[in-house]
CSV table of C-alpha atoms and ligand atoms in Angstrom, one decimal:
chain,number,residue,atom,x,y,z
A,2,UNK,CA,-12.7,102.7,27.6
A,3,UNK,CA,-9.1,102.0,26.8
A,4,UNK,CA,-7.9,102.6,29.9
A,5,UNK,CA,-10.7,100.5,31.7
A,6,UNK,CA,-9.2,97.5,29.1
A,7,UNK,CA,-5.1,98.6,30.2
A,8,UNK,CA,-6.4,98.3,33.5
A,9,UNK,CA,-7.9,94.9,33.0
A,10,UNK,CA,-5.2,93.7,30.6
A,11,UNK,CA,-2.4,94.5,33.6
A,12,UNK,CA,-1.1,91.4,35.3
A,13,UNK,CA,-1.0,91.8,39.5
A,14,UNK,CA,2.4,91.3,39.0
A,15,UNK,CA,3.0,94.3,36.4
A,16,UNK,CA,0.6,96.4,38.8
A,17,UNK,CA,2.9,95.5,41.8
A,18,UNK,CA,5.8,96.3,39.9
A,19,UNK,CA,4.6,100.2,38.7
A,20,UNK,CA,3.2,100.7,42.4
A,21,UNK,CA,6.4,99.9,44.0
A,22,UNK,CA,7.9,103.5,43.1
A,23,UNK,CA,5.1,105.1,44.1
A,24,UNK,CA,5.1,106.7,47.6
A,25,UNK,CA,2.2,104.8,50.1
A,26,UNK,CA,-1.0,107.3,51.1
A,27,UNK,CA,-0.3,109.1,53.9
A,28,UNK,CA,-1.7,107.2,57.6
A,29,UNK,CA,-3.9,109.1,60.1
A,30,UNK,CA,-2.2,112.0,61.7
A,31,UNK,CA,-0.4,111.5,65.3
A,32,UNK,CA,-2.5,113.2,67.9
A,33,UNK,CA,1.4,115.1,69.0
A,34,UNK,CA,4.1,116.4,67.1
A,35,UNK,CA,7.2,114.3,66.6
A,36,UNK,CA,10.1,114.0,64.7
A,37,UNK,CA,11.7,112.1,62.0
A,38,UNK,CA,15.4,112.0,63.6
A,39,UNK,CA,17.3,110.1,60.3
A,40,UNK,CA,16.4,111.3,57.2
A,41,UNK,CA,17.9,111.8,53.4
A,42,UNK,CA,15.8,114.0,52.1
A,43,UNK,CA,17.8,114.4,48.9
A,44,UNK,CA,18.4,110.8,47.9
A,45,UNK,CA,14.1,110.5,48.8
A,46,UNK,CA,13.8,113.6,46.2
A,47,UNK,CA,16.2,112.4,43.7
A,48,UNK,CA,15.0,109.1,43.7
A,49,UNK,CA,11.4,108.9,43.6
A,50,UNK,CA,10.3,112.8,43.1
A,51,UNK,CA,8.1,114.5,45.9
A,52,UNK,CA,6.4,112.7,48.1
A,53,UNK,CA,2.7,112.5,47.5
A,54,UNK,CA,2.5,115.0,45.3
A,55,UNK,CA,1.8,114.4,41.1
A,56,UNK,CA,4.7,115.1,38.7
A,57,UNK,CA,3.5,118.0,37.5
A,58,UNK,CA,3.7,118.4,33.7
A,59,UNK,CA,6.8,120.4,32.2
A,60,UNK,CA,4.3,122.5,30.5
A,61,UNK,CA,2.4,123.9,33.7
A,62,UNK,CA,6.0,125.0,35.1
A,63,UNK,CA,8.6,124.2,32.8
A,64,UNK,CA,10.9,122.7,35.8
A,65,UNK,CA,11.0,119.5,33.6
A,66,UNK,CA,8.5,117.7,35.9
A,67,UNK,CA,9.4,118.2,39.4
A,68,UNK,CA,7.5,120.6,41.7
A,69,UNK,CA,9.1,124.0,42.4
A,70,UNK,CA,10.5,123.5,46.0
A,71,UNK,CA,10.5,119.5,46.6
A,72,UNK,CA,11.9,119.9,50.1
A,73,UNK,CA,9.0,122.4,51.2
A,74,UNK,CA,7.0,120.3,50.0
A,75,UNK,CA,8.1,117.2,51.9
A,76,UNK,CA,8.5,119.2,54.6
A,77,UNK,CA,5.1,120.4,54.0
A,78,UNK,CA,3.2,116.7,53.6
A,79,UNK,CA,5.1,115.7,56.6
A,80,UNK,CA,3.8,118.8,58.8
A,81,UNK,CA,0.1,117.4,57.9
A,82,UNK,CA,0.6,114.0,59.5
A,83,UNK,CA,2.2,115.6,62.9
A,84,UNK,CA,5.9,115.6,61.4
A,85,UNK,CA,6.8,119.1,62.4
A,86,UNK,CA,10.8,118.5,62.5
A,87,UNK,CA,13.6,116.5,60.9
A,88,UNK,CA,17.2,115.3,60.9
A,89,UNK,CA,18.6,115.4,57.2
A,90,UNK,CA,21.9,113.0,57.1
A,91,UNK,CA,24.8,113.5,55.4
A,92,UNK,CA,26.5,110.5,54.0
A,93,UNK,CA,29.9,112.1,52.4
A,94,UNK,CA,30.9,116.1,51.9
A,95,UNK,CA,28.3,116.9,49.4
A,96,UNK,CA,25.4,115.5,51.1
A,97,UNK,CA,26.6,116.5,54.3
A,98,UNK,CA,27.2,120.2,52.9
A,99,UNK,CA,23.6,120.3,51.2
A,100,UNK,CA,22.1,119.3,54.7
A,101,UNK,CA,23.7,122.2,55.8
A,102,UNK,CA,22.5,124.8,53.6
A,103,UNK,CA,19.4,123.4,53.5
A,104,UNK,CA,18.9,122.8,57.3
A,105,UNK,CA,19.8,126.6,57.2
A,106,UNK,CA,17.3,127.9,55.0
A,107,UNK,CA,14.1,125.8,56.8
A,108,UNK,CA,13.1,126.2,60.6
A,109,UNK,CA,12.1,122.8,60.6
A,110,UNK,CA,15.4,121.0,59.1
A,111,UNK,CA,18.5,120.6,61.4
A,112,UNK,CA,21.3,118.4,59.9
A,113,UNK,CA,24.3,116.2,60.7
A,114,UNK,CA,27.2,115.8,58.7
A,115,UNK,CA,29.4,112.8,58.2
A,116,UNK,CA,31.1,110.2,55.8
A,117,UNK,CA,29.2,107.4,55.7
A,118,UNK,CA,30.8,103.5,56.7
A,119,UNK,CA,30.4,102.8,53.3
A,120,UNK,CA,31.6,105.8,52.0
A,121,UNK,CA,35.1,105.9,54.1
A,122,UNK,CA,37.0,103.2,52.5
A,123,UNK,CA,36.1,104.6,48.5
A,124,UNK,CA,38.1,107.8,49.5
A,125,UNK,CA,41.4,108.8,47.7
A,126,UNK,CA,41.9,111.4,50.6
A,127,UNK,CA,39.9,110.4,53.7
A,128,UNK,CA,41.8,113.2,55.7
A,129,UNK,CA,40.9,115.7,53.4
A,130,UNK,CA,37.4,114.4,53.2
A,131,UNK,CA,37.3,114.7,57.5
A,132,UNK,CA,38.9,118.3,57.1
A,133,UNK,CA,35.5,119.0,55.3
A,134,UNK,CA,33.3,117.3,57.2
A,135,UNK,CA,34.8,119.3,60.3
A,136,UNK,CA,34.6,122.5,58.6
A,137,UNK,CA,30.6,121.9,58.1
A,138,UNK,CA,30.7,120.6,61.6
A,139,UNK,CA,30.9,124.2,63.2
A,140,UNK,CA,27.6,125.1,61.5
A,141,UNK,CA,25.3,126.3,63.7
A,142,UNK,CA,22.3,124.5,62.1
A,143,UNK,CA,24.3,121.1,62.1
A,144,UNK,CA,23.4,119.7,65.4
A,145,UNK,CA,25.0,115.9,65.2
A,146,UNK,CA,27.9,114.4,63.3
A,147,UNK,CA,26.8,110.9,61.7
A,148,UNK,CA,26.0,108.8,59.8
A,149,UNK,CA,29.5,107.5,61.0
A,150,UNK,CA,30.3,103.9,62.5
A,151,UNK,CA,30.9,100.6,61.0
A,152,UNK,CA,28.9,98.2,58.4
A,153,UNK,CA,30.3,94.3,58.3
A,154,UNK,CA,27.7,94.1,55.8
A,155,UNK,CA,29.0,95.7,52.2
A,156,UNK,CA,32.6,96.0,53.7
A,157,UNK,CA,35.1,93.2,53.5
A,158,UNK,CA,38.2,93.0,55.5
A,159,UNK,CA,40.0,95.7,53.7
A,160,UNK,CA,37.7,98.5,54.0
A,161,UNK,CA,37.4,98.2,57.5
A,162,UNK,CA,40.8,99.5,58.8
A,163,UNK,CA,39.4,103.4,57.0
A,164,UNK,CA,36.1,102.4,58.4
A,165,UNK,CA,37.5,102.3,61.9
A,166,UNK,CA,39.9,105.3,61.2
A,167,UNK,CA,36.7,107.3,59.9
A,168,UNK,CA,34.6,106.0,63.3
A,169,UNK,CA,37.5,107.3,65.3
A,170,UNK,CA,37.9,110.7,63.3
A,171,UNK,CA,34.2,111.3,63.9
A,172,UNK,CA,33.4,110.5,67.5
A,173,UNK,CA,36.6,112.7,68.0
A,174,UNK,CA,34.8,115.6,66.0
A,175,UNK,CA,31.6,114.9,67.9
A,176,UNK,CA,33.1,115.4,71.0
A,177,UNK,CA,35.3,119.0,70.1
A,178,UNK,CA,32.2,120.6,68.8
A,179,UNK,CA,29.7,118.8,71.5
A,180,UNK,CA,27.1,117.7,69.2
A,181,UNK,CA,25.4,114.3,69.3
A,182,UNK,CA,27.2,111.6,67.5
A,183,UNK,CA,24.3,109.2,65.5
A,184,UNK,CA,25.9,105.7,64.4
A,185,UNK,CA,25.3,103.7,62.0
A,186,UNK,CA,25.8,100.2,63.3
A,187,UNK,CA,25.4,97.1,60.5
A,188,UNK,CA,26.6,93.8,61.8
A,189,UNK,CA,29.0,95.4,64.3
A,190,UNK,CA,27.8,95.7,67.4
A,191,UNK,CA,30.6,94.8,68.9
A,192,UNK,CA,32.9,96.4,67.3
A,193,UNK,CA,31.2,100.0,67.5
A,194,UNK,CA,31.0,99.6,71.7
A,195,UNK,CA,34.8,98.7,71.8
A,196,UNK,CA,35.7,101.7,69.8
A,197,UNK,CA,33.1,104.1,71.4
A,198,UNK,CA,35.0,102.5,74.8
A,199,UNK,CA,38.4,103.2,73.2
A,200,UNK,CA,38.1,106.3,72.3
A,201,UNK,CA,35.4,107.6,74.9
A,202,UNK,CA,31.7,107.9,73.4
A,203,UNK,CA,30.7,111.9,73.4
A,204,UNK,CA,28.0,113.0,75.7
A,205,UNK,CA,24.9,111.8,73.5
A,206,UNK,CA,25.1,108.8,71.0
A,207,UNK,CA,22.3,107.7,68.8
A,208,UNK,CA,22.2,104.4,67.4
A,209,UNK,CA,20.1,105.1,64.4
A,210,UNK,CA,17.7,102.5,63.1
A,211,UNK,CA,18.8,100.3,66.0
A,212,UNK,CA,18.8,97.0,65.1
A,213,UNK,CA,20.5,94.5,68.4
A,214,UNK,CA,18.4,92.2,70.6
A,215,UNK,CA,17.4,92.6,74.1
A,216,UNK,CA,21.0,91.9,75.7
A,217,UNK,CA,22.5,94.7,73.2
A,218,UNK,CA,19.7,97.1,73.9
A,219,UNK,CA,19.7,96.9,77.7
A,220,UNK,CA,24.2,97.1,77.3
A,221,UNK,CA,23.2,100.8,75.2
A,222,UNK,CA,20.5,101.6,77.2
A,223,UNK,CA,22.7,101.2,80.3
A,224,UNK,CA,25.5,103.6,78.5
A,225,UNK,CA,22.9,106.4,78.2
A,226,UNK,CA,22.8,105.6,74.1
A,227,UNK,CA,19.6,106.7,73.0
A,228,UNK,CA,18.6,104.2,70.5
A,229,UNK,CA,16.5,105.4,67.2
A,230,UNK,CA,13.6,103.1,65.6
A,231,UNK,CA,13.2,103.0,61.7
A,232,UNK,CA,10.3,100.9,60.2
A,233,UNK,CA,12.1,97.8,60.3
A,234,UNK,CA,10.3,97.8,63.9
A,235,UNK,CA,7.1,97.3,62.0
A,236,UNK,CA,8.8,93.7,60.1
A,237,UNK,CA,6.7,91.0,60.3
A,238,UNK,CA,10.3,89.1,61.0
A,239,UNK,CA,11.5,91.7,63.7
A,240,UNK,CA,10.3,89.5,67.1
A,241,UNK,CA,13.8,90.6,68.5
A,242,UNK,CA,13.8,94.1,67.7
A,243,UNK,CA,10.6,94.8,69.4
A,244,UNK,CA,11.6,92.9,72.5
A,245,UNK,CA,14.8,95.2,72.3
A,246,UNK,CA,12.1,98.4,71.7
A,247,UNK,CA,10.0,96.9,74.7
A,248,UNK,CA,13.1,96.9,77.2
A,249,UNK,CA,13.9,100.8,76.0
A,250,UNK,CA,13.0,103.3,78.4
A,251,UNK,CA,10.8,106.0,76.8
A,252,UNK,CA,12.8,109.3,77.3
A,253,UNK,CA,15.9,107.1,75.0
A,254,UNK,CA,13.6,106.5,72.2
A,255,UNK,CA,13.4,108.5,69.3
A,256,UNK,CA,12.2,107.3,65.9
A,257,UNK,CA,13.2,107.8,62.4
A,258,UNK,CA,12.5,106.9,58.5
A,259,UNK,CA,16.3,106.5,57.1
A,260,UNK,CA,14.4,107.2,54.2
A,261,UNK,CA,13.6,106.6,51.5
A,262,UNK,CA,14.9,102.9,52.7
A,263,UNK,CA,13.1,100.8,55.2
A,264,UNK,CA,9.6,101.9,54.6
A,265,UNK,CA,7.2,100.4,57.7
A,266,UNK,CA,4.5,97.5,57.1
A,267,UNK,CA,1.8,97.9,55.4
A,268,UNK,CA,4.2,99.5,52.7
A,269,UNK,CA,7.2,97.8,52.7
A,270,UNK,CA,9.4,97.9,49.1
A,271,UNK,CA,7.7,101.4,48.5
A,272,UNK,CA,9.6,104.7,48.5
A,273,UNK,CA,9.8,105.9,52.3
A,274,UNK,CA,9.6,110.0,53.8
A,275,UNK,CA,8.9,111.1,57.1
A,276,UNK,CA,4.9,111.7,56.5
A,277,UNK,CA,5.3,107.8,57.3
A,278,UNK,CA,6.7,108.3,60.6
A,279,UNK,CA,3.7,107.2,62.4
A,280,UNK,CA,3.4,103.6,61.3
A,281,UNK,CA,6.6,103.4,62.7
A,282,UNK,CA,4.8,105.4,66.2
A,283,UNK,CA,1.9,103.7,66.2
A,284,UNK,CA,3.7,100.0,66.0
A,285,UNK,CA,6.0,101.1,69.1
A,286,UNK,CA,3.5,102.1,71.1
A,287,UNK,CA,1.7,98.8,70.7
A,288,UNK,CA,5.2,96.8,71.0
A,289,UNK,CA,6.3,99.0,74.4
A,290,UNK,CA,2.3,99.2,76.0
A,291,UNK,CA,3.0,102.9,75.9
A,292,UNK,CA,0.5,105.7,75.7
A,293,UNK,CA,0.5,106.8,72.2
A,294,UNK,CA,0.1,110.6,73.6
A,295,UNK,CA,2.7,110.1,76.6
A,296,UNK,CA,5.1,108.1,73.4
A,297,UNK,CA,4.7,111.0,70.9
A,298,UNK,CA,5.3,113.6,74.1
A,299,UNK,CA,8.8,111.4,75.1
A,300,UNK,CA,10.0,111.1,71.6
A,301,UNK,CA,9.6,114.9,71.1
A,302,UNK,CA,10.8,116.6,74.0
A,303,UNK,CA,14.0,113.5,73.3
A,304,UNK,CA,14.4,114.8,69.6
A,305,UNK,CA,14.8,118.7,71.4
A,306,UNK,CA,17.1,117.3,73.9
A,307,UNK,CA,19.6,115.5,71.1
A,308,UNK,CA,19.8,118.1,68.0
A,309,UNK,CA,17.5,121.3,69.5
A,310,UNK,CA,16.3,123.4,69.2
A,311,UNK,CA,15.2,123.6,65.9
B,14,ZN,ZN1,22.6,104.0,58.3
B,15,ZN,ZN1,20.8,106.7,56.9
């Protein structure tokens, strides 16, 4: 009775407001395995808890509210949805190490390692800081080195002489260990194909949650860039994106949640995981006229291709 009045007695905008950190239900299961290829599992954990599954009380396992093993589980909710692998992303050393270990302790988590664009300019000892990031680079289980690249969005003119140093420093490691470099690209587009010409772009380059027009996705697509979707595909504002998406050749798609950020429509502004991936599928496949089997099939056998095997 006094719950039925609370729920009454909430405003929309109140209810909005506490269903906004909750994570979305999870969408009908892809009929093929794919992969989440961006992913930050522990800023999604940290964050907003586990997806999908209830706090559990401190009583019933005296872990203070949080399940056991959040990662399995993620990894776990994902699996039910046809999310069978995923790319955790480092954004500085201790990220990049955790996605490491972690990456080495579940079959179905590979990692990269990286300092973020962001990231670069805040260090004291950037050189010290890539010195690290190489050391983790050697991992077997760390398959690409990213996120690296440059953002003109948070950085002003000042930062972005370390962010190019960093971007350098990076593609550089990418190509001594031969692992596939994933950029982060914010307002830069330019910018990140004159350095990657500068300093010649390793074998495979992602350009995770691409986000050019038609003209830059046919220049990366021409390059051999494969270029990553996120669930800004799925933005009622996106017209360019999907007409970049529409000129991408399947076999240099692959998809990804950067989550928790950048949760696909119907959801958007609620905590994101990879059990979300197909929205983000199921949008492309509409946008490109693709098969949503023959997509799922392309993106996969892609993801084994850039950081596999798992
Ligand atoms: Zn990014
Ligand atoms: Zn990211």
């Amino acid at each position: 009775m006094l719950a039925a009045m609370s729920e009454r007695t909430e405003s929309r905008k109140q209810r909005a407001a506490r269903r906004a950190g909750e994570f979305p239900p999870a969408p009908e299961p892809l009929p093929r395995p794919v992969l989440d290829s961006h992913t930050h599992l522990d800023i999604t954990v940290s964050e907003y808890g586990v997806p999908l599954r209830a706090p559990r009380s401190p009583a019933e396992d005296g872990s203070g509210g949080t399940a056991a093993d959040p990662v399995a589980a993620a990894i776990e909710v994902a699996a039910a949805v046809g999310v069978d692998r995923l790319v955790q992303v480092g954004v500085d050393v201790d990220s990049s190490r955790w996605g490491a270990e972690v990456a080495g302790r579940y079959p179905a988590v590979l990692a990269t390692v990286a300092l973020h664009p962001n990231e670069a300019p805040r260090l004291a000892d950037l050189d010290e800081a890539l010195r690290q990031i190489e050391a983790l680079a050697a991992h077997d289980r760390v398959r690409g080195i990213g996120e690296t690249g440059m953002d003109f969005f948070r950085t002003g003119d000042e930062g972005r002489a370390a962010q190019e140093e960093s971007f350098r420093a990076h593609v550089a490691i990418a190509k001594r260990y031969g692992k596939a470099l994933v950029v982060h690209d914010r307002d830069a587009h330019a910018d990140v194909l004159r350095i990657l010409d500068d300093e010649g772009a390793p074998d495979t380059v992602v350009l995770h949650c691409f986000s050019g027009d038609a003209e830059f996705a046919a220049e990366c697509v021409r390059r051999g860039y494969l270029l990553s979707y996120a669930g800004t595909v799925t933005f009622g504002s996106a017209g360019a994106l999907r007409e970049a998406a529409a000129l991408t050749p399947i076999d240099q798609i692959l998809v990804e949640t950067d989550a928790p950020y950048l949760t696909p429509m119907p959801h958007r502004g609620r905590p994101n995981a990879s059990y979300l991936i197909p929205l983000t599928v199921r949008s492309l496949a509409a946008t490109t006229g693709a098969d949503l089997d023959e997509l799922c099939a392309a993106v996969s056998a892609t993801g084994d291709r850039v950081f596999g095997p798992w």
